[in-house]
Amino acid sequence: MRVVSLVEQLFFLIEKHKQPMHVGGLFLFDIPTSAKPDFVTDLVRQIRNGETPPTFPFNQVLHNLTFWKTTEHFDLHYHFHHTVLSKPHSFQALLSYVSDVHANMLDKKYPLWECHIIEGIDDASTTSETEPKRFALYFKIHHSLVDGVAAMRIVEKSLSNSSTEVMTLPPWALLSRDEKNLKNIAPNKRTFSGIVKEQIGTIKPVFGELKNELKERKEPGFVSTIQAPTSPLNQRISNSRAFFATTYALSRFQKIAEILQVSLNDVALAICSGALRSYLLQLEQLPEEPLIAFVPVSLRKDDSASGNQASLVLCNLATNVDDPIERIKAIHASMTMGKDKFGRMEQAQVINYSAISYAWEGVNLLTNAYPKKQAFNILISNVPGPKEPLYWNGATLSALYPASVVFNGQALNITFSSYLDKLHFGIVGCDKTLPNLEYLTEALDTELLKLEMICNLA
């Protein structure tokens, strides 16, 4: 058994019916042109007829909210679902299906994940005969089991680098094709004395950074936990979800980053910032002060793919500024300061520093006392994805869209992930709290084009 960590406990403590704490991914696969018409049917039949049990972390069940136990019990009917969307088929129908499934809470009596294979995602009337037929895989897993980087590593290790490899195992056991995968993703074993020694060692550097923070308050990139303004994004939510997805060529972001001498992540954050500014202007509710984003930063220094090893940087999105270049400068300054700070600390030190710095926000999440007053206005995540093409029984993975969490006081989440030469954005929001969320994908297009025009790329 493995003890549930404090971070993992937090996910369970704040979880409610209307704010489930799982993350998900929507994966699109192109069916090989040489495949038989019943390619997906065969794939589903193979999964249903198989008797291979789940491997780590899909065989972990929560015990008394205290330990993770490996279970031998596996209910295929609970975990696996096959759906054929009703006509007219469309990508929007797929997003609506994912929206509904993503809103449902996972049952803690079972291992905390679900797998959905979805057919009927293409409209024959608008799809060319030369375009490959597609199917989708939507997979969700509790955030206590994995963070974004861990989830992406599981995907990368589960699928194949070969278009000709035939895989007879279900998605939740694909890691067992190579024993090295299972060893690499397992969490490192730690002794109680080692943990105590590590925690004692964090005291001096953590308080040193807290003291140093007092000096940094005058620097342009500094963001405090009390400066996020009240905004429409920070309201109580319902259990309704809306999921939207859009894709861009990665080169568009790379060219802008090179010209402006910022990171690709800075460019993506600037695009999100501009889109949020435009969205709130449309609602006539743009705050006078800049929105503040919480941006996860991975702390992993190994190949593990379990648990949560991330902290968060507060980023000034400069949404109160009309000039896109001034916005991206502010974003770059915030992210640079946050990353430099974490770069000076070890993983345990970063976690303890964050626990102290964001303590009141943690209390707010647990109590929901002040949903409109948050330490940040929105979570925006960047999850680097595979750089090599991946396949499932010859079907090519063509897109992957992350779907993350929202909760009381945080009604919107934007997560983007790279794969090959594309950047895929997944937007999750409470559509009963925030109207017209579909506008955000259009606004992202507009903001990217604005930066390209400024950089003479359009």
XYZ file of C-alpha atoms in Angstrom:
458
model
C 0.000 0.000 0.000
C 1.073 3.575 -0.649
C 0.137 6.479 1.597
C -2.045 9.165 0.004
C 0.048 12.346 -0.069
C -1.103 15.718 1.244
C -1.554 17.047 -2.300
C -3.616 13.992 -3.244
C -5.675 14.409 -0.063
C -6.463 17.977 -1.071
C -8.056 16.763 -4.325
C -10.332 14.433 -2.366
C -11.198 17.040 0.256
C -12.365 19.619 -2.281
C -14.150 17.102 -4.510
C -17.925 17.367 -4.664
C -20.623 16.206 -7.053
C -20.495 19.520 -8.900
C -16.691 19.726 -8.914
C -15.197 16.308 -9.713
C -11.412 16.257 -9.529
C -10.444 14.197 -12.558
C -8.482 15.136 -15.653
C -9.151 13.758 -19.093
C -7.917 13.595 -22.623
C -9.685 13.392 -25.981
C -7.580 11.463 -28.508
C -8.379 11.319 -32.224
C -7.130 8.395 -34.301
C -6.996 8.107 -38.098
C -8.022 4.618 -39.217
C -5.573 3.074 -41.728
C -6.841 3.263 -45.308
C -6.115 -0.448 -45.668
C -8.227 -1.345 -42.621
C -11.469 -3.307 -42.837
C -14.767 -1.410 -42.367
C -15.216 -2.988 -38.922
C -11.805 -1.856 -37.609
C -13.247 -0.128 -34.525
C -15.780 -2.886 -33.905
C -12.950 -5.418 -33.858
C -10.985 -3.217 -31.503
C -13.929 -2.986 -29.093
C -14.618 -6.723 -29.334
C -10.971 -7.431 -28.578
C -11.150 -5.244 -25.463
C -14.405 -6.770 -24.225
C -13.226 -10.340 -24.766
C -9.840 -9.803 -23.167
C -9.143 -10.820 -19.613
C -5.972 -8.834 -19.016
C -6.217 -6.991 -15.669
C -5.247 -3.315 -15.376
C -1.664 -2.361 -14.604
C -0.406 0.468 -12.404
C -1.853 3.102 -11.900
C -5.165 1.742 -13.240
C -5.284 -0.986 -10.581
C -5.113 1.418 -7.632
C -8.175 1.865 -5.426
C -8.586 4.310 -2.568
C -8.772 2.808 0.927
C -10.225 4.918 3.767
C -8.993 8.088 2.003
C -5.577 7.193 3.438
C -3.925 4.490 1.316
C -3.736 3.369 -2.277
C -4.257 -0.390 -2.555
C -3.694 -2.636 -5.546
C -6.990 -4.348 -6.329
C -7.611 -7.630 -8.125
C -11.257 -6.742 -8.791
C -11.970 -5.210 -12.189
C -15.438 -4.345 -13.513
C -15.106 -3.896 -17.269
C -18.702 -2.631 -17.613
C -18.029 0.247 -15.227
C -14.697 1.331 -16.693
C -15.135 0.786 -20.440
C -17.780 2.295 -22.752
C -18.343 2.127 -26.510
C -20.497 4.827 -28.098
C -21.621 5.511 -31.658
C -22.814 9.104 -31.951
C -26.223 9.578 -33.511
C -26.552 11.320 -36.865
C -25.873 13.919 -38.028
C -22.282 13.113 -37.124
C -20.080 16.099 -36.337
C -17.083 17.185 -34.302
C -19.420 19.344 -32.232
C -21.443 16.243 -31.311
C -18.212 14.643 -30.098
C -17.392 17.674 -27.939
C -20.924 17.608 -26.493
C -20.509 13.941 -25.595
C -17.173 14.625 -23.880
C -18.719 17.612 -22.061
C -21.406 15.384 -20.556
C -19.066 12.527 -19.592
C -16.434 14.881 -18.174
C -19.039 16.321 -15.795
C -19.678 12.968 -14.093
C -17.857 12.125 -10.868
C -15.811 8.912 -10.606
C -16.950 6.322 -8.067
C -14.369 5.817 -5.298
C -15.404 2.172 -4.857
C -13.543 1.454 -8.102
C -10.138 2.396 -9.509
C -10.583 6.050 -10.441
C -10.711 6.072 -14.241
C -12.963 5.542 -17.277
C -12.292 4.768 -20.941
C -14.642 5.643 -23.839
C -14.251 4.658 -27.492
C -16.418 6.877 -29.686
C -17.461 6.373 -33.295
C -19.460 8.598 -35.624
C -17.333 11.722 -35.216
C -17.156 12.654 -38.922
C -19.900 14.129 -41.084
C -19.838 12.171 -44.355
C -21.350 15.125 -46.224
C -18.398 17.387 -45.382
C -15.579 14.813 -45.269
C -13.560 14.229 -48.428
C -13.049 10.668 -49.677
C -9.291 11.261 -49.420
C -9.511 12.116 -45.727
C -9.008 9.222 -43.305
C -11.927 7.974 -41.259
C -11.525 8.591 -37.555
C -12.571 7.409 -34.144
C -11.996 8.954 -30.743
C -10.809 7.785 -27.350
C -11.798 9.782 -24.282
C -10.016 8.757 -21.088
C -10.421 10.302 -17.667
C -8.487 9.591 -14.477
C -8.555 11.161 -11.032
C -6.130 14.048 -10.552
C -4.864 12.458 -7.334
C -3.383 9.614 -9.398
C -1.634 11.710 -12.036
C -0.743 15.260 -12.928
C -0.611 16.451 -16.534
C 2.968 15.372 -17.188
C 2.391 11.937 -15.647
C -0.744 11.423 -17.740
C 1.114 12.356 -20.915
C 3.955 9.956 -20.074
C 1.466 7.122 -19.639
C -0.006 7.896 -23.067
C 3.425 8.000 -24.683
C 4.542 4.720 -23.104
C 1.241 2.947 -23.780
C 0.892 3.605 -27.497
C 3.303 2.329 -30.126
C 5.963 4.079 -32.198
C 5.321 1.555 -34.968
C 2.400 1.659 -37.382
C 2.643 -2.100 -37.873
C 2.657 -3.267 -34.245
C -0.438 -5.258 -33.338
C -1.468 -4.668 -29.723
C -3.960 -7.094 -28.220
C -4.058 -5.451 -24.797
C -6.653 -2.870 -23.643
C -5.546 0.756 -23.069
C -5.322 0.259 -19.287
C -2.819 -2.598 -19.687
C -0.753 -1.446 -22.675
C 2.127 -0.502 -20.386
C 2.673 -4.181 -19.641
C 3.989 -4.706 -23.200
C 7.348 -3.667 -21.758
C 8.297 -4.425 -18.150
C 10.606 -1.395 -18.178
C 7.582 0.864 -18.591
C 5.965 -0.424 -15.411
C 9.201 -0.030 -13.456
C 9.841 3.470 -14.781
C 6.424 4.924 -14.026
C 6.122 3.501 -10.514
C 6.652 6.024 -7.690
C 9.974 5.909 -5.906
C 9.920 4.075 -2.590
C 10.625 6.382 0.329
C 11.348 5.649 3.977
C 9.739 7.529 6.861
C 13.145 8.679 8.135
C 14.039 9.899 4.650
C 10.858 11.959 4.438
C 11.485 13.506 7.877
C 15.067 14.363 6.960
C 13.920 15.908 3.683
C 11.278 18.043 5.428
C 13.734 19.329 8.044
C 16.089 20.259 5.240
C 13.459 22.470 3.628
C 13.048 24.835 6.588
C 16.010 27.148 6.015
C 15.750 27.524 2.187
C 11.957 27.951 2.282
C 12.069 30.749 4.845
C 14.963 32.252 2.914
C 12.773 32.455 -0.187
C 9.854 33.868 1.804
C 12.192 36.566 3.125
C 13.530 37.207 -0.368
C 9.953 37.648 -1.584
C 9.694 40.864 0.429
C 12.483 42.347 -1.712
C 10.928 41.121 -4.970
C 7.647 42.964 -4.413
C 8.990 46.045 -6.184
C 10.074 44.152 -9.300
C 7.846 44.334 -12.436
C 7.194 40.593 -12.642
C 6.091 40.117 -9.026
C 2.541 38.872 -8.422
C 1.047 38.522 -4.940
C -1.672 36.120 -3.788
C -4.035 38.991 -2.966
C -4.009 41.040 -6.164
C -6.290 38.936 -8.400
C -9.401 41.023 -9.134
C -12.999 39.867 -8.809
C -14.177 38.624 -12.196
C -16.993 36.613 -13.822
C -14.572 33.673 -13.980
C -14.622 33.440 -10.183
C -18.107 32.316 -9.263
C -19.760 29.258 -7.818
C -20.284 26.545 -10.399
C -22.890 23.908 -11.203
C -22.198 20.328 -12.298
C -22.639 21.287 -15.962
C -19.584 21.365 -18.242
C -18.797 22.581 -21.734
C -15.692 21.334 -23.554
C -14.175 23.004 -26.612
C -11.090 22.128 -28.610
C -8.966 23.807 -31.251
C -5.621 23.139 -32.966
C -2.801 25.320 -34.298
C 0.480 24.726 -36.081
C 3.254 24.798 -33.479
C 5.481 26.730 -35.903
C 3.189 29.777 -35.648
C 3.981 30.071 -31.938
C 7.663 29.272 -32.413
C 8.145 32.048 -34.972
C 6.504 34.646 -32.711
C 8.558 33.478 -29.714
C 11.788 33.778 -31.710
C 11.031 37.286 -32.955
C 9.881 38.604 -29.561
C 12.596 36.673 -27.653
C 10.173 34.989 -25.278
C 9.236 31.350 -24.721
C 6.634 29.421 -26.672
C 4.715 29.089 -23.403
C 4.728 32.895 -23.050
C 3.187 33.216 -26.515
C 0.459 30.676 -25.729
C -0.327 32.454 -22.453
C -0.492 35.771 -24.318
C -2.961 34.291 -26.804
C -5.099 33.071 -23.893
C -4.812 36.474 -22.207
C -5.997 38.309 -25.315
C -8.873 35.870 -25.789
C -9.986 36.297 -22.155
C -9.787 40.084 -22.507
C -11.932 39.953 -25.650
C -14.421 37.558 -24.011
C -14.857 39.723 -20.913
C -15.163 42.881 -23.013
C -17.958 41.155 -24.896
C -19.668 40.512 -21.555
C -18.884 44.120 -20.536
C -17.231 42.750 -17.387
C -13.495 43.216 -17.925
C -11.840 44.087 -14.560
C -9.717 47.237 -14.397
C -6.906 45.209 -12.814
C -5.125 42.407 -14.713
C -6.366 38.835 -14.431
C -3.951 36.500 -12.645
C -3.333 32.972 -13.932
C -2.117 29.992 -11.934
C 0.313 28.179 -14.239
C 1.439 24.663 -13.204
C 5.179 23.988 -13.385
C 6.411 20.389 -13.355
C 8.893 19.431 -10.631
C 9.634 15.955 -11.993
C 13.271 14.978 -12.342
C 12.680 11.305 -13.174
C 10.615 9.160 -15.545
C 7.843 8.426 -13.045
C 4.224 8.745 -14.134
C 2.195 8.723 -10.957
C 1.023 11.153 -8.307
C 1.376 14.926 -8.466
C 4.783 16.538 -8.718
C 3.951 20.080 -9.723
C 3.671 23.523 -8.243
C 2.148 26.682 -9.639
C 3.439 30.075 -10.718
C 1.269 33.173 -10.442
C 1.282 34.981 -13.777
C 0.122 38.512 -14.554
C -1.945 38.166 -17.748
C -2.069 41.954 -18.241
C -5.646 41.750 -19.526
C -6.089 45.422 -18.609
C -3.601 46.373 -21.358
C -4.770 46.811 -24.948
C -1.307 46.436 -26.551
C -0.514 42.724 -27.248
C 3.247 43.363 -26.998
C 2.954 44.988 -23.569
C 0.824 42.051 -22.460
C 3.363 39.477 -23.540
C 6.169 41.426 -21.829
C 4.264 41.359 -18.536
C 3.590 37.641 -18.922
C 7.246 36.926 -19.680
C 8.389 38.893 -16.617
C 5.981 37.019 -14.304
C 6.853 33.582 -15.618
C 10.594 34.273 -15.530
C 10.455 35.377 -11.899
C 8.411 32.345 -10.850
C 10.582 29.828 -12.694
C 13.791 31.407 -11.361
C 12.453 31.141 -7.815
C 11.584 27.447 -8.195
C 14.884 26.836 -9.940
C 16.692 27.789 -6.739
C 14.827 25.147 -4.706
C 14.556 21.377 -4.544
C 11.195 19.674 -5.126
C 10.249 19.321 -1.435
C 11.257 22.946 -0.823
C 9.050 24.171 -3.679
C 6.078 22.198 -2.378
C 6.462 23.534 1.178
C 7.075 27.081 -0.061
C 3.893 26.863 -2.157
C 1.930 25.424 0.779
C 2.846 28.480 2.873
C 2.501 31.087 0.123
C -0.875 29.826 -1.101
C -2.185 28.697 2.304
C -5.195 31.015 2.403
C -6.212 29.961 -1.093
C -6.133 26.339 0.051
C -8.411 27.192 2.969
C -10.698 29.045 0.567
C -10.906 25.985 -1.695
C -11.788 23.738 1.241
C -14.413 26.045 2.734
C -15.758 27.837 -0.381
C -16.041 30.837 1.933
C -15.071 33.450 -0.664
C -15.561 32.030 -4.185
C -15.357 35.491 -5.750
C -12.088 36.367 -4.003
C -9.352 34.064 -5.228
C -5.556 34.111 -5.295
C -5.888 33.696 -9.055
C -8.584 34.025 -11.713
C -7.904 31.054 -13.976
C -5.748 27.945 -14.324
C -3.824 27.777 -17.612
C -1.645 24.702 -18.134
C 0.942 23.648 -20.680
C 1.493 19.882 -20.969
C 4.330 18.993 -23.387
C 3.356 16.001 -25.483
C 5.093 13.364 -27.632
C 7.477 14.461 -30.364
C 7.233 11.199 -32.322
C 4.092 9.817 -34.031
C 2.099 7.280 -32.008
C -0.148 4.441 -33.173
C -2.784 2.065 -31.824
C -2.997 -1.087 -33.943
C -1.983 0.926 -36.982
C -4.396 3.798 -36.329
C -2.461 7.058 -36.206
C -2.881 9.375 -33.228
C -3.640 12.668 -34.984
C -4.709 14.939 -32.110
C -4.896 15.010 -28.330
C -6.952 17.558 -26.426
C -6.534 17.860 -22.641
C -9.616 18.300 -20.452
C -8.939 19.528 -16.932
C -10.797 20.571 -13.779
C -12.933 23.540 -12.726
C -14.232 24.204 -9.233
C -16.045 26.763 -7.110
C -14.447 30.126 -7.734
C -12.691 28.841 -10.867
C -15.299 28.348 -13.586
C -12.868 28.114 -16.517
C -9.733 26.120 -17.334
C -7.516 26.284 -20.426
C -4.947 23.561 -21.025
C -2.818 23.161 -24.125
C -0.613 20.297 -25.208
C 1.909 19.831 -27.991
C 2.031 16.772 -30.215
C 4.339 16.515 -33.227
C 4.000 19.844 -35.076
C 0.683 20.943 -33.539
C -0.525 22.685 -30.379
C -3.898 21.425 -29.138
C -6.067 23.547 -26.811
C -8.722 22.061 -24.529
C -11.120 24.511 -22.859
C -13.355 23.360 -19.994
C -15.887 25.642 -18.318
C -19.146 25.678 -16.408
C -21.545 26.816 -19.113
C -24.278 27.640 -16.593
C -21.949 30.138 -14.943
C -20.190 31.521 -18.017
C -22.231 32.210 -21.181
C -21.036 31.861 -24.786
C -17.852 29.927 -23.969
C -17.635 28.824 -27.611
C -16.531 32.392 -28.393
C -13.145 31.678 -26.786
C -11.946 29.465 -29.650
C -12.725 32.247 -32.127
C -10.958 34.753 -29.852
C -7.849 32.550 -29.699
C -7.711 32.588 -33.519
C -7.978 36.374 -33.562
C -5.282 36.936 -30.941
C -2.799 34.625 -32.635
C -3.320 36.433 -35.934
C -2.800 39.796 -34.173
C 0.612 38.759 -32.899
C 1.541 37.372 -36.322
C 0.634 40.667 -37.964
C 2.683 42.625 -35.413
C 5.635 40.324 -36.133
C 5.067 40.646 -39.901
C 4.280 36.939 -40.197
C 0.790 37.272 -41.656
